[in-house]
PDB file of N, CA and C in Angstrom:
ATOM      1  N   MET A   1      32.800 -65.473 -27.284  1.00  0.00           N
ATOM      2  CA  MET A   1      34.010 -65.829 -27.985  1.00  0.00           C
ATOM      3  C   MET A   1      35.041 -66.630 -27.290  1.00  0.00           C
ATOM      4  N   ALA A   2      35.427 -67.728 -27.657  1.00  0.00           N
ATOM      5  CA  ALA A   2      36.474 -68.582 -26.950  1.00  0.00           C
ATOM      6  C   ALA A   2      37.802 -67.831 -26.755  1.00  0.00           C
ATOM      7  N   THR A   3      38.470 -68.047 -25.801  1.00  0.00           N
ATOM      8  CA  THR A   3      39.719 -67.290 -25.491  1.00  0.00           C
ATOM      9  C   THR A   3      40.896 -68.207 -25.952  1.00  0.00           C
ATOM     10  N   ILE A   4      42.060 -67.697 -26.104  1.00  0.00           N
ATOM     11  CA  ILE A   4      43.242 -68.456 -26.539  1.00  0.00           C
ATOM     12  C   ILE A   4      43.389 -69.636 -25.545  1.00  0.00           C
ATOM     13  N   GLU A   5      43.210 -69.348 -24.149  1.00  0.00           N
ATOM     14  CA  GLU A   5      43.457 -70.436 -23.299  1.00  0.00           C
ATOM     15  C   GLU A   5      42.304 -71.617 -23.388  1.00  0.00           C
ATOM     16  N   GLU A   6      41.111 -71.241 -23.791  1.00  0.00           N
ATOM     17  CA  GLU A   6      40.052 -72.241 -23.853  1.00  0.00           C
ATOM     18  C   GLU A   6      40.284 -73.033 -25.049  1.00  0.00           C
ATOM     19  N   CYS A   7      40.914 -72.417 -26.157  1.00  0.00           N
ATOM     20  CA  CYS A   7      41.231 -73.153 -27.414  1.00  0.00           C
ATOM     21  C   CYS A   7      42.438 -74.097 -27.140  1.00  0.00           C
ATOM     22  N   ARG A   8      43.411 -73.709 -26.389  1.00  0.00           N
ATOM     23  CA  ARG A   8      44.433 -74.561 -25.948  1.00  0.00           C
ATOM     24  C   ARG A   8      43.981 -75.705 -25.121  1.00  0.00           C
ATOM     25  N   ALA A   9      42.992 -75.420 -24.171  1.00  0.00           N
ATOM     26  CA  ALA A   9      42.483 -76.527 -23.275  1.00  0.00           C
ATOM     27  C   ALA A   9      41.671 -77.499 -24.277  1.00  0.00           C
ATOM     28  N   ALA A  10      40.968 -76.928 -25.334  1.00  0.00           N
ATOM     29  CA  ALA A  10      40.213 -77.875 -26.289  1.00  0.00           C
ATOM     30  C   ALA A  10      41.225 -78.824 -26.973  1.00  0.00           C
ATOM     31  N   LEU A  11      42.249 -78.227 -27.534  1.00  0.00           N
ATOM     32  CA  LEU A  11      43.269 -78.954 -28.155  1.00  0.00           C
ATOM     33  C   LEU A  11      43.832 -80.122 -27.335  1.00  0.00           C
ATOM     34  N   ASP A  12      44.040 -79.697 -25.973  1.00  0.00           N
ATOM     35  CA  ASP A  12      44.606 -80.668 -24.867  1.00  0.00           C
ATOM     36  C   ASP A  12      43.674 -81.808 -24.858  1.00  0.00           C
ATOM     37  N   LYS A  13      42.302 -81.545 -24.794  1.00  0.00           N
ATOM     38  CA  LYS A  13      41.150 -82.496 -24.524  1.00  0.00           C
ATOM     39  C   LYS A  13      41.131 -83.305 -25.725  1.00  0.00           C
ATOM     40  N   LEU A  14      41.302 -82.775 -26.953  1.00  0.00           N
ATOM     41  CA  LEU A  14      41.236 -83.533 -28.185  1.00  0.00           C
ATOM     42  C   LEU A  14      42.411 -84.501 -28.099  1.00  0.00           C
ATOM     43  N   SER A  15      43.585 -84.117 -27.707  1.00  0.00           N
ATOM     44  CA  SER A  15      44.788 -84.835 -27.642  1.00  0.00           C
ATOM     45  C   SER A  15      44.619 -86.035 -26.758  1.00  0.00           C
ATOM     46  N   ASP A  16      43.984 -85.787 -25.507  1.00  0.00           N
ATOM     47  CA  ASP A  16      43.739 -86.851 -24.531  1.00  0.00           C
ATOM     48  C   ASP A  16      42.720 -87.908 -25.160  1.00  0.00           C
ATOM     49  N   SER A  17      41.675 -87.270 -25.764  1.00  0.00           N
ATOM     50  CA  SER A  17      40.775 -88.425 -26.352  1.00  0.00           C
ATOM     51  C   SER A  17      41.369 -89.232 -27.480  1.00  0.00           C
ATOM     52  N   MET A  18      42.368 -88.626 -28.285  1.00  0.00           N
ATOM     53  CA  MET A  18      42.931 -89.493 -29.262  1.00  0.00           C
ATOM     54  C   MET A  18      43.842 -90.453 -28.650  1.00  0.00           C
ATOM     55  N   ARG A  19      44.545 -90.145 -27.727  1.00  0.00           N
ATOM     56  CA  ARG A  19      45.535 -91.160 -27.062  1.00  0.00           C
ATOM     57  C   ARG A  19      44.646 -92.281 -26.511  1.00  0.00           C
ATOM     58  N   GLY A  20      43.508 -91.952 -25.993  1.00  0.00           N
ATOM     59  CA  GLY A  20      42.708 -93.044 -25.372  1.00  0.00           C
ATOM     60  C   GLY A  20      42.052 -93.983 -26.503  1.00  0.00           C
ATOM     61  N   ALA A  21      42.083 -93.665 -27.598  1.00  0.00           N
ATOM     62  CA  ALA A  21      41.285 -94.186 -28.675  1.00  0.00           C
ATOM     63  C   ALA A  21      41.950 -95.597 -28.834  1.00  0.00           C
ATOM     64  N   GLU A  22      41.019 -96.567 -29.590  1.00  0.00           N
ATOM     65  CA  GLU A  22      41.589 -97.907 -29.787  1.00  0.00           C
ATOM     66  C   GLU A  22      41.355 -98.240 -31.375  1.00  0.00           C
ATOM     67  N   GLY A  23      41.947 -99.354 -31.672  1.00  0.00           N
ATOM     68  CA  GLY A  23      41.800 -99.855 -33.103  1.00  0.00           C
ATOM     69  C   GLY A  23      42.241 -98.693 -34.206  1.00  0.00           C
ATOM     70  N   ASN A  24      41.382 -98.736 -35.294  1.00  0.00           N
ATOM     71  CA  ASN A  24      41.788 -97.873 -36.372  1.00  0.00           C
ATOM     72  C   ASN A  24      42.036 -96.431 -36.095  1.00  0.00           C
ATOM     73  N   VAL A  25      41.291 -95.934 -35.022  1.00  0.00           N
ATOM     74  CA  VAL A  25      41.392 -94.430 -34.513  1.00  0.00           C
ATOM     75  C   VAL A  25      42.716 -94.247 -33.979  1.00  0.00           C
ATOM     76  N   ARG A  26      43.061 -95.222 -33.242  1.00  0.00           N
ATOM     77  CA  ARG A  26      44.468 -95.048 -32.409  1.00  0.00           C
ATOM     78  C   ARG A  26      45.559 -95.104 -33.434  1.00  0.00           C
ATOM     79  N   ALA A  27      45.442 -96.098 -34.524  1.00  0.00           N
ATOM     80  CA  ALA A  27      46.555 -96.336 -35.501  1.00  0.00           C
ATOM     81  C   ALA A  27      46.536 -94.988 -36.393  1.00  0.00           C
ATOM     82  N   ALA A  28      45.417 -94.306 -36.678  1.00  0.00           N
ATOM     83  CA  ALA A  28      45.388 -93.057 -37.441  1.00  0.00           C
ATOM     84  C   ALA A  28      46.081 -91.993 -36.600  1.00  0.00           C
ATOM     85  N   ALA A  29      45.864 -91.884 -35.372  1.00  0.00           N
ATOM     86  CA  ALA A  29      46.393 -90.867 -34.569  1.00  0.00           C
ATOM     87  C   ALA A  29      47.790 -90.971 -34.222  1.00  0.00           C
ATOM     88  N   ALA A  30      48.366 -92.177 -34.488  1.00  0.00           N
ATOM     89  CA  ALA A  30      49.681 -92.438 -34.153  1.00  0.00           C
ATOM     90  C   ALA A  30      50.760 -91.820 -35.134  1.00  0.00           C
ATOM     91  N   ARG A  31      50.228 -91.432 -36.223  1.00  0.00           N
ATOM     92  CA  ARG A  31      51.229 -90.911 -37.297  1.00  0.00           C
ATOM     93  C   ARG A  31      52.007 -89.568 -36.965  1.00  0.00           C
ATOM     94  N   ASP A  32      53.079 -89.561 -37.300  1.00  0.00           N
ATOM     95  CA  ASP A  32      53.829 -88.507 -37.055  1.00  0.00           C
ATOM     96  C   ASP A  32      53.729 -87.474 -38.148  1.00  0.00           C
ATOM     97  N   ARG A  33      53.026 -86.396 -37.764  1.00  0.00           N
ATOM     98  CA  ARG A  33      52.953 -85.325 -38.843  1.00  0.00           C
ATOM     99  C   ARG A  33      52.897 -83.968 -38.140  1.00  0.00           C
ATOM    100  N   ALA A  34      53.449 -83.010 -39.011  1.00  0.00           N
ATOM    101  CA  ALA A  34      53.351 -81.496 -38.563  1.00  0.00           C
ATOM    102  C   ALA A  34      51.898 -81.042 -38.605  1.00  0.00           C
ATOM    103  N   VAL A  35      51.352 -80.467 -37.601  1.00  0.00           N
ATOM    104  CA  VAL A  35      49.885 -79.899 -37.473  1.00  0.00           C
ATOM    105  C   VAL A  35      49.957 -78.413 -37.111  1.00  0.00           C
ATOM    106  N   SER A  36      49.045 -77.545 -37.881  1.00  0.00           N
ATOM    107  CA  SER A  36      48.796 -76.317 -37.442  1.00  0.00           C
ATOM    108  C   SER A  36      47.271 -76.195 -37.365  1.00  0.00           C
ATOM    109  N   CYS A  37      46.891 -75.305 -36.369  1.00  0.00           N
ATOM    110  CA  CYS A  37      45.391 -74.976 -36.179  1.00  0.00           C
ATOM    111  C   CYS A  37      45.362 -73.440 -36.101  1.00  0.00           C
ATOM    112  N   HIS A  38      44.710 -72.822 -37.077  1.00  0.00           N
ATOM    113  CA  HIS A  38      44.688 -71.392 -36.980  1.00  0.00           C
ATOM    114  C   HIS A  38      43.164 -71.087 -36.577  1.00  0.00           C
ATOM    115  N   ILE A  39      43.141 -70.263 -35.339  1.00  0.00           N
ATOM    116  CA  ILE A  39      41.931 -69.841 -34.845  1.00  0.00           C
ATOM    117  C   ILE A  39      41.528 -68.535 -35.537  1.00  0.00           C
ATOM    118  N   THR A  40      40.722 -68.499 -36.396  1.00  0.00           N
ATOM    119  CA  THR A  40      40.473 -67.357 -37.327  1.00  0.00           C
ATOM    120  C   THR A  40      39.969 -66.158 -36.724  1.00  0.00           C
ATOM    121  N   ASP A  41      39.132 -66.220 -35.771  1.00  0.00           N
ATOM    122  CA  ASP A  41      38.674 -64.964 -35.007  1.00  0.00           C
ATOM    123  C   ASP A  41      39.510 -64.491 -34.020  1.00  0.00           C
ATOM    124  N   LEU A  42      40.438 -65.192 -33.562  1.00  0.00           N
ATOM    125  CA  LEU A  42      41.412 -64.659 -32.549  1.00  0.00           C
ATOM    126  C   LEU A  42      42.708 -64.360 -33.505  1.00  0.00           C
ATOM    127  N   ASP A  43      42.805 -64.833 -34.714  1.00  0.00           N
ATOM    128  CA  ASP A  43      44.101 -64.645 -35.501  1.00  0.00           C
ATOM    129  C   ASP A  43      45.314 -65.184 -34.624  1.00  0.00           C
ATOM    130  N   VAL A  44      45.246 -66.325 -34.380  1.00  0.00           N
ATOM    131  CA  VAL A  44      46.386 -67.018 -33.587  1.00  0.00           C
ATOM    132  C   VAL A  44      46.441 -68.362 -34.179  1.00  0.00           C
ATOM    133  N   THR A  45      47.743 -68.909 -34.145  1.00  0.00           N
ATOM    134  CA  THR A  45      47.951 -70.278 -34.635  1.00  0.00           C
ATOM    135  C   THR A  45      48.745 -71.059 -33.624  1.00  0.00           C
ATOM    136  N   PHE A  46      48.133 -72.474 -33.349  1.00  0.00           N
ATOM    137  CA  PHE A  46      48.960 -73.288 -32.614  1.00  0.00           C
ATOM    138  C   PHE A  46      49.547 -74.325 -33.671  1.00  0.00           C
ATOM    139  N   ALA A  47      50.798 -74.238 -33.464  1.00  0.00           N
ATOM    140  CA  ALA A  47      51.710 -75.248 -34.270  1.00  0.00           C
ATOM    141  C   ALA A  47      52.358 -76.450 -33.569  1.00  0.00           C
ATOM    142  N   GLY A  48      52.423 -77.560 -34.019  1.00  0.00           N
ATOM    143  CA  GLY A  48      53.069 -78.647 -33.260  1.00  0.00           C
ATOM    144  C   GLY A  48      53.068 -79.990 -34.107  1.00  0.00           C
ATOM    145  N   ARG A  49      53.035 -81.044 -33.536  1.00  0.00           N
ATOM    146  CA  ARG A  49      53.020 -82.353 -34.288  1.00  0.00           C
ATOM    147  C   ARG A  49      52.072 -83.239 -33.553  1.00  0.00           C
ATOM    148  N   LEU A  50      51.441 -84.141 -34.551  1.00  0.00           N
ATOM    149  CA  LEU A  50      50.783 -85.214 -34.257  1.00  0.00           C
ATOM    150  C   LEU A  50      51.785 -86.448 -34.005  1.00  0.00           C
ATOM    151  N   ASP A  51      51.785 -86.903 -32.831  1.00  0.00           N
ATOM    152  CA  ASP A  51      53.041 -87.808 -32.479  1.00  0.00           C
ATOM    153  C   ASP A  51      52.549 -88.701 -31.412  1.00  0.00           C
ATOM    154  N   GLY A  52      52.685 -90.056 -31.716  1.00  0.00           N
ATOM    155  CA  GLY A  52      52.465 -90.888 -30.694  1.00  0.00           C
ATOM    156  C   GLY A  52      50.953 -91.003 -30.067  1.00  0.00           C
ATOM    157  N   GLY A  53      49.964 -90.571 -31.089  1.00  0.00           N
ATOM    158  CA  GLY A  53      48.536 -90.637 -30.488  1.00  0.00           C
ATOM    159  C   GLY A  53      48.319 -89.216 -29.822  1.00  0.00           C
ATOM    160  N   ARG A  54      49.072 -88.233 -29.894  1.00  0.00           N
ATOM    161  CA  ARG A  54      48.767 -87.052 -29.217  1.00  0.00           C
ATOM    162  C   ARG A  54      49.153 -85.787 -30.113  1.00  0.00           C
ATOM    163  N   ILE A  55      48.475 -84.663 -29.909  1.00  0.00           N
ATOM    164  CA  ILE A  55      48.789 -83.545 -30.456  1.00  0.00           C
ATOM    165  C   ILE A  55      49.728 -82.648 -29.570  1.00  0.00           C
ATOM    166  N   GLU A  56      50.959 -82.505 -29.993  1.00  0.00           N
ATOM    167  CA  GLU A  56      51.884 -81.783 -29.053  1.00  0.00           C
ATOM    168  C   GLU A  56      52.006 -80.315 -29.532  1.00  0.00           C
ATOM    169  N   VAL A  57      51.496 -79.315 -28.982  1.00  0.00           N
ATOM    170  CA  VAL A  57      51.657 -77.893 -29.487  1.00  0.00           C
ATOM    171  C   VAL A  57      53.088 -77.415 -28.906  1.00  0.00           C
ATOM    172  N   HIS A  58      53.860 -77.089 -29.942  1.00  0.00           N
ATOM    173  CA  HIS A  58      55.089 -76.519 -29.636  1.00  0.00           C
ATOM    174  C   HIS A  58      55.207 -75.018 -29.687  1.00  0.00           C
ATOM    175  N   ASP A  59      54.310 -74.396 -30.493  1.00  0.00           N
ATOM    176  CA  ASP A  59      54.301 -72.832 -30.496  1.00  0.00           C
ATOM    177  C   ASP A  59      52.976 -72.374 -30.701  1.00  0.00           C
ATOM    178  N   THR A  60      52.773 -71.182 -30.078  1.00  0.00           N
ATOM    179  CA  THR A  60      51.509 -70.349 -30.263  1.00  0.00           C
ATOM    180  C   THR A  60      51.974 -68.962 -30.777  1.00  0.00           C
ATOM    181  N   PHE A  61      51.481 -68.540 -31.906  1.00  0.00           N
ATOM    182  CA  PHE A  61      51.893 -67.256 -32.439  1.00  0.00           C
ATOM    183  C   PHE A  61      50.780 -66.543 -33.095  1.00  0.00           C
ATOM    184  N   PRO A  62      50.811 -65.263 -33.089  1.00  0.00           N
ATOM    185  CA  PRO A  62      49.784 -64.373 -33.821  1.00  0.00           C
ATOM    186  C   PRO A  62      49.849 -64.561 -35.286  1.00  0.00           C
ATOM    187  N   GLY A  63      48.611 -64.631 -35.949  1.00  0.00           N
ATOM    188  CA  GLY A  63      48.537 -64.508 -37.454  1.00  0.00           C
ATOM    189  C   GLY A  63      48.419 -65.936 -37.892  1.00  0.00           C
ATOM    190  N   PRO A  64      48.351 -66.100 -39.191  1.00  0.00           N
ATOM    191  CA  PRO A  64      48.289 -67.322 -39.878  1.00  0.00           C
ATOM    192  C   PRO A  64      49.517 -68.264 -39.617  1.00  0.00           C
ATOM    193  N   PRO A  65      49.525 -69.546 -40.044  1.00  0.00           N
ATOM    194  CA  PRO A  65      50.638 -70.440 -39.916  1.00  0.00           C
ATOM    195  C   PRO A  65      51.901 -69.783 -40.585  1.00  0.00           C
ATOM    196  N   ARG A  66      53.068 -69.837 -40.008  1.00  0.00           N
ATOM    197  CA  ARG A  66      54.174 -69.417 -40.781  1.00  0.00           C
ATOM    198  C   ARG A  66      54.770 -70.388 -41.640  1.00  0.00           C
ATOM    199  N   GLU A  67      54.628 -71.698 -41.307  1.00  0.00           N
ATOM    200  CA  GLU A  67      55.184 -72.632 -42.162  1.00  0.00           C
ATOM    201  C   GLU A  67      54.011 -73.625 -42.584  1.00  0.00           C
ATOM    202  N   ARG A  68      54.127 -74.364 -43.691  1.00  0.00           N
ATOM    203  CA  ARG A  68      53.100 -75.185 -44.142  1.00  0.00           C
ATOM    204  C   ARG A  68      53.103 -76.441 -43.508  1.00  0.00           C
ATOM    205  N   ALA A  69      52.245 -76.772 -42.563  1.00  0.00           N
ATOM    206  CA  ALA A  69      52.213 -77.999 -41.989  1.00  0.00           C
ATOM    207  C   ALA A  69      51.638 -79.090 -42.733  1.00  0.00           C
ATOM    208  N   GLN A  70      51.858 -80.328 -42.426  1.00  0.00           N
ATOM    209  CA  GLN A  70      51.292 -81.494 -43.422  1.00  0.00           C
ATOM    210  C   GLN A  70      49.817 -81.554 -43.137  1.00  0.00           C
ATOM    211  N   ILE A  71      49.286 -81.251 -41.888  1.00  0.00           N
ATOM    212  CA  ILE A  71      47.837 -81.264 -41.597  1.00  0.00           C
ATOM    213  C   ILE A  71      47.637 -79.839 -41.126  1.00  0.00           C
ATOM    214  N   ARG A  72      46.599 -78.988 -41.939  1.00  0.00           N
ATOM    215  CA  ARG A  72      46.280 -77.723 -41.510  1.00  0.00           C
ATOM    216  C   ARG A  72      44.766 -77.545 -41.281  1.00  0.00           C
ATOM    217  N   LEU A  73      44.437 -77.042 -40.104  1.00  0.00           N
ATOM    218  CA  LEU A  73      43.111 -76.759 -39.814  1.00  0.00           C
ATOM    219  C   LEU A  73      42.897 -75.274 -39.591  1.00  0.00           C
ATOM    220  N   ALA A  74      41.753 -74.879 -39.783  1.00  0.00           N
ATOM    221  CA  ALA A  74      41.432 -73.341 -39.530  1.00  0.00           C
ATOM    222  C   ALA A  74      39.892 -73.324 -39.164  1.00  0.00           C
ATOM    223  N   MET A  75      39.551 -72.538 -38.127  1.00  0.00           N
ATOM    224  CA  MET A  75      38.173 -72.448 -37.642  1.00  0.00           C
ATOM    225  C   MET A  75      38.079 -71.310 -36.611  1.00  0.00           C
ATOM    226  N   THR A  76      36.990 -71.052 -36.150  1.00  0.00           N
ATOM    227  CA  THR A  76      36.869 -70.021 -35.066  1.00  0.00           C
ATOM    228  C   THR A  76      37.125 -70.800 -33.707  1.00  0.00           C
ATOM    229  N   GLY A  77      37.355 -70.172 -32.727  1.00  0.00           N
ATOM    230  CA  GLY A  77      37.718 -70.613 -31.408  1.00  0.00           C
ATOM    231  C   GLY A  77      36.333 -71.319 -30.770  1.00  0.00           C
ATOM    232  N   ASP A  78      35.225 -70.754 -31.111  1.00  0.00           N
ATOM    233  CA  ASP A  78      33.946 -71.338 -30.560  1.00  0.00           C
ATOM    234  C   ASP A  78      33.856 -72.655 -31.344  1.00  0.00           C
ATOM    235  N   ASP A  79      34.028 -72.676 -32.520  1.00  0.00           N
ATOM    236  CA  ASP A  79      33.814 -73.944 -33.308  1.00  0.00           C
ATOM    237  C   ASP A  79      34.712 -75.032 -32.941  1.00  0.00           C
ATOM    238  N   LEU A  80      35.973 -74.652 -32.570  1.00  0.00           N
ATOM    239  CA  LEU A  80      36.939 -75.709 -31.908  1.00  0.00           C
ATOM    240  C   LEU A  80      36.457 -76.269 -30.663  1.00  0.00           C
ATOM    241  N   VAL A  81      36.021 -75.408 -29.852  1.00  0.00           N
ATOM    242  CA  VAL A  81      35.544 -75.911 -28.533  1.00  0.00           C
ATOM    243  C   VAL A  81      34.284 -76.707 -28.725  1.00  0.00           C
ATOM    244  N   ALA A  82      33.308 -76.390 -29.639  1.00  0.00           N
ATOM    245  CA  ALA A  82      32.141 -77.154 -29.914  1.00  0.00           C
ATOM    246  C   ALA A  82      32.492 -78.456 -30.593  1.00  0.00           C
ATOM    247  N   LEU A  83      33.416 -78.495 -31.279  1.00  0.00           N
ATOM    248  CA  LEU A  83      33.713 -79.782 -31.987  1.00  0.00           C
ATOM    249  C   LEU A  83      34.229 -80.878 -30.921  1.00  0.00           C
ATOM    250  N   VAL A  84      35.240 -80.284 -30.159  1.00  0.00           N
ATOM    251  CA  VAL A  84      35.919 -81.142 -29.024  1.00  0.00           C
ATOM    252  C   VAL A  84      34.843 -81.541 -28.028  1.00  0.00           C
ATOM    253  N   ASP A  85      33.863 -80.626 -27.772  1.00  0.00           N
ATOM    254  CA  ASP A  85      32.913 -81.076 -26.675  1.00  0.00           C
ATOM    255  C   ASP A  85      31.695 -81.869 -27.271  1.00  0.00           C
ATOM    256  N   GLY A  86      31.902 -82.188 -28.596  1.00  0.00           N
ATOM    257  CA  GLY A  86      30.746 -82.954 -29.231  1.00  0.00           C
ATOM    258  C   GLY A  86      29.554 -82.240 -29.567  1.00  0.00           C
ATOM    259  N   GLU A  87      29.524 -81.074 -29.589  1.00  0.00           N
ATOM    260  CA  GLU A  87      28.294 -80.168 -29.947  1.00  0.00           C
ATOM    261  C   GLU A  87      28.212 -79.890 -31.327  1.00  0.00           C
ATOM    262  N   MET A  88      29.205 -80.066 -32.133  1.00  0.00           N
ATOM    263  CA  MET A  88      29.234 -79.880 -33.474  1.00  0.00           C
ATOM    264  C   MET A  88      29.958 -81.171 -34.219  1.00  0.00           C
ATOM    265  N   HIS A  89      29.410 -81.516 -35.313  1.00  0.00           N
ATOM    266  CA  HIS A  89      29.883 -82.782 -35.997  1.00  0.00           C
ATOM    267  C   HIS A  89      30.878 -82.226 -37.080  1.00  0.00           C
ATOM    268  N   PHE A  90      31.937 -82.922 -37.168  1.00  0.00           N
ATOM    269  CA  PHE A  90      33.099 -82.548 -37.978  1.00  0.00           C
ATOM    270  C   PHE A  90      32.611 -82.330 -39.396  1.00  0.00           C
ATOM    271  N   ALA A  91      32.036 -83.519 -39.927  1.00  0.00           N
ATOM    272  CA  ALA A  91      31.779 -83.480 -41.469  1.00  0.00           C
ATOM    273  C   ALA A  91      30.756 -82.439 -41.809  1.00  0.00           C
ATOM    274  N   LYS A  92      29.814 -82.047 -40.923  1.00  0.00           N
ATOM    275  CA  LYS A  92      28.864 -81.033 -41.212  1.00  0.00           C
ATOM    276  C   LYS A  92      29.655 -79.685 -41.275  1.00  0.00           C
ATOM    277  N   ALA A  93      30.561 -79.471 -40.341  1.00  0.00           N
ATOM    278  CA  ALA A  93      31.181 -78.102 -40.089  1.00  0.00           C
ATOM    279  C   ALA A  93      32.281 -78.017 -41.314  1.00  0.00           C
ATOM    280  N   TRP A  94      32.843 -79.245 -41.782  1.00  0.00           N
ATOM    281  CA  TRP A  94      33.827 -79.074 -42.879  1.00  0.00           C
ATOM    282  C   TRP A  94      33.029 -78.838 -44.195  1.00  0.00           C
ATOM    283  N   GLY A  95      31.809 -79.614 -44.419  1.00  0.00           N
ATOM    284  CA  GLY A  95      31.027 -79.391 -45.566  1.00  0.00           C
ATOM    285  C   GLY A  95      30.490 -77.987 -45.746  1.00  0.00           C
ATOM    286  N   SER A  96      30.187 -77.444 -44.615  1.00  0.00           N
ATOM    287  CA  SER A  96      29.605 -76.010 -44.614  1.00  0.00           C
ATOM    288  C   SER A  96      30.568 -74.875 -44.827  1.00  0.00           C
ATOM    289  N   GLY A  97      32.013 -75.382 -44.586  1.00  0.00           N
ATOM    290  CA  GLY A  97      32.972 -74.406 -44.657  1.00  0.00           C
ATOM    291  C   GLY A  97      33.289 -73.668 -43.209  1.00  0.00           C
ATOM    292  N   ARG A  98      32.886 -74.129 -42.275  1.00  0.00           N
ATOM    293  CA  ARG A  98      33.121 -73.578 -40.939  1.00  0.00           C
ATOM    294  C   ARG A  98      34.436 -74.044 -40.421  1.00  0.00           C
ATOM    295  N   VAL A  99      34.762 -75.178 -40.850  1.00  0.00           N
ATOM    296  CA  VAL A  99      36.086 -75.784 -40.576  1.00  0.00           C
ATOM    297  C   VAL A  99      36.763 -76.070 -41.923  1.00  0.00           C
ATOM    298  N   ARG A 100      38.071 -75.649 -41.953  1.00  0.00           N
ATOM    299  CA  ARG A 100      38.842 -75.874 -43.247  1.00  0.00           C
ATOM    300  C   ARG A 100      39.934 -76.991 -42.674  1.00  0.00           C
ATOM    301  N   LEU A 101      40.148 -77.932 -43.459  1.00  0.00           N
ATOM    302  CA  LEU A 101      41.090 -78.938 -43.336  1.00  0.00           C
ATOM    303  C   LEU A 101      41.793 -79.050 -44.603  1.00  0.00           C
ATOM    304  N   GLU A 102      43.055 -78.894 -44.533  1.00  0.00           N
ATOM    305  CA  GLU A 102      43.978 -79.156 -45.613  1.00  0.00           C
ATOM    306  C   GLU A 102      45.098 -80.141 -45.335  1.00  0.00           C
ATOM    307  N   ALA A 103      45.195 -81.123 -46.239  1.00  0.00           N
ATOM    308  CA  ALA A 103      46.388 -82.072 -46.111  1.00  0.00           C
ATOM    309  C   ALA A 103      46.491 -82.968 -47.390  1.00  0.00           C
ATOM    310  N   GLY A 104      47.595 -83.755 -47.291  1.00  0.00           N
ATOM    311  CA  GLY A 104      47.699 -84.541 -48.513  1.00  0.00           C
ATOM    312  C   GLY A 104      46.727 -85.681 -48.629  1.00  0.00           C
ATOM    313  N   LEU A 105      46.483 -86.210 -49.658  1.00  0.00           N
ATOM    314  CA  LEU A 105      45.483 -87.283 -50.019  1.00  0.00           C
ATOM    315  C   LEU A 105      45.658 -88.537 -49.015  1.00  0.00           C
ATOM    316  N   ARG A 106      46.891 -89.027 -48.675  1.00  0.00           N
ATOM    317  CA  ARG A 106      47.176 -90.029 -47.757  1.00  0.00           C
ATOM    318  C   ARG A 106      46.816 -89.625 -46.401  1.00  0.00           C
ATOM    319  N   ASP A 107      47.207 -88.387 -46.013  1.00  0.00           N
ATOM    320  CA  ASP A 107      46.885 -88.025 -44.607  1.00  0.00           C
ATOM    321  C   ASP A 107      45.345 -87.881 -44.473  1.00  0.00           C
ATOM    322  N   LEU A 108      44.775 -87.258 -45.547  1.00  0.00           N
ATOM    323  CA  LEU A 108      43.124 -87.267 -45.546  1.00  0.00           C
ATOM    324  C   LEU A 108      42.605 -88.607 -45.299  1.00  0.00           C
ATOM    325  N   PHE A 109      43.012 -89.724 -45.917  1.00  0.00           N
ATOM    326  CA  PHE A 109      42.612 -90.910 -45.849  1.00  0.00           C
ATOM    327  C   PHE A 109      42.738 -91.507 -44.400  1.00  0.00           C
ATOM    328  N   HIS A 110      43.862 -91.140 -43.823  1.00  0.00           N
ATOM    329  CA  HIS A 110      43.964 -91.641 -42.410  1.00  0.00           C
ATOM    330  C   HIS A 110      43.255 -90.896 -41.457  1.00  0.00           C
ATOM    331  N   LEU A 111      43.106 -89.603 -41.752  1.00  0.00           N
ATOM    332  CA  LEU A 111      42.379 -88.683 -40.841  1.00  0.00           C
ATOM    333  C   LEU A 111      40.773 -88.935 -40.806  1.00  0.00           C
ATOM    334  N   ARG A 112      40.297 -89.479 -41.953  1.00  0.00           N
ATOM    335  CA  ARG A 112      39.009 -89.825 -41.887  1.00  0.00           C
ATOM    336  C   ARG A 112      38.463 -90.772 -40.769  1.00  0.00           C
ATOM    337  N   LYS A 113      39.389 -91.477 -40.358  1.00  0.00           N
ATOM    338  CA  LYS A 113      39.154 -92.505 -39.170  1.00  0.00           C
ATOM    339  C   LYS A 113      39.046 -91.697 -37.813  1.00  0.00           C
ATOM    340  N   LEU A 114      39.763 -90.665 -37.674  1.00  0.00           N
ATOM    341  CA  LEU A 114      39.643 -89.635 -36.574  1.00  0.00           C
ATOM    342  C   LEU A 114      38.337 -88.881 -36.564  1.00  0.00           C
ATOM    343  N   LEU A 115      38.058 -88.361 -37.802  1.00  0.00           N
ATOM    344  CA  LEU A 115      37.054 -87.313 -37.680  1.00  0.00           C
ATOM    345  C   LEU A 115      35.544 -87.982 -38.070  1.00  0.00           C
TER     346      LEU A 115
END
């Protein structure tokens, strides 16, 4: 089972990858949106913003998200690490229910370029 530190490192790695992206992916990542990522098996939430092509985590706290972010993810720590390391495909994980993504229609349209 992935630790909180491994999950945070995975989010940092994802953020670095997004910042280095080009074209449509970079444009989609540049949106300014509130983001939360609930790690279900650890029952911890990382909350922050997608801003300037990076995910800036501002808070880590126990339990589910305290506020409704504009982009909300939920998954196990192992799944987060596997997604970021390229061992799991996002669409398959989302379709099978291993990853939950909730966002408004406009955000989903832009996020499809990232995912």
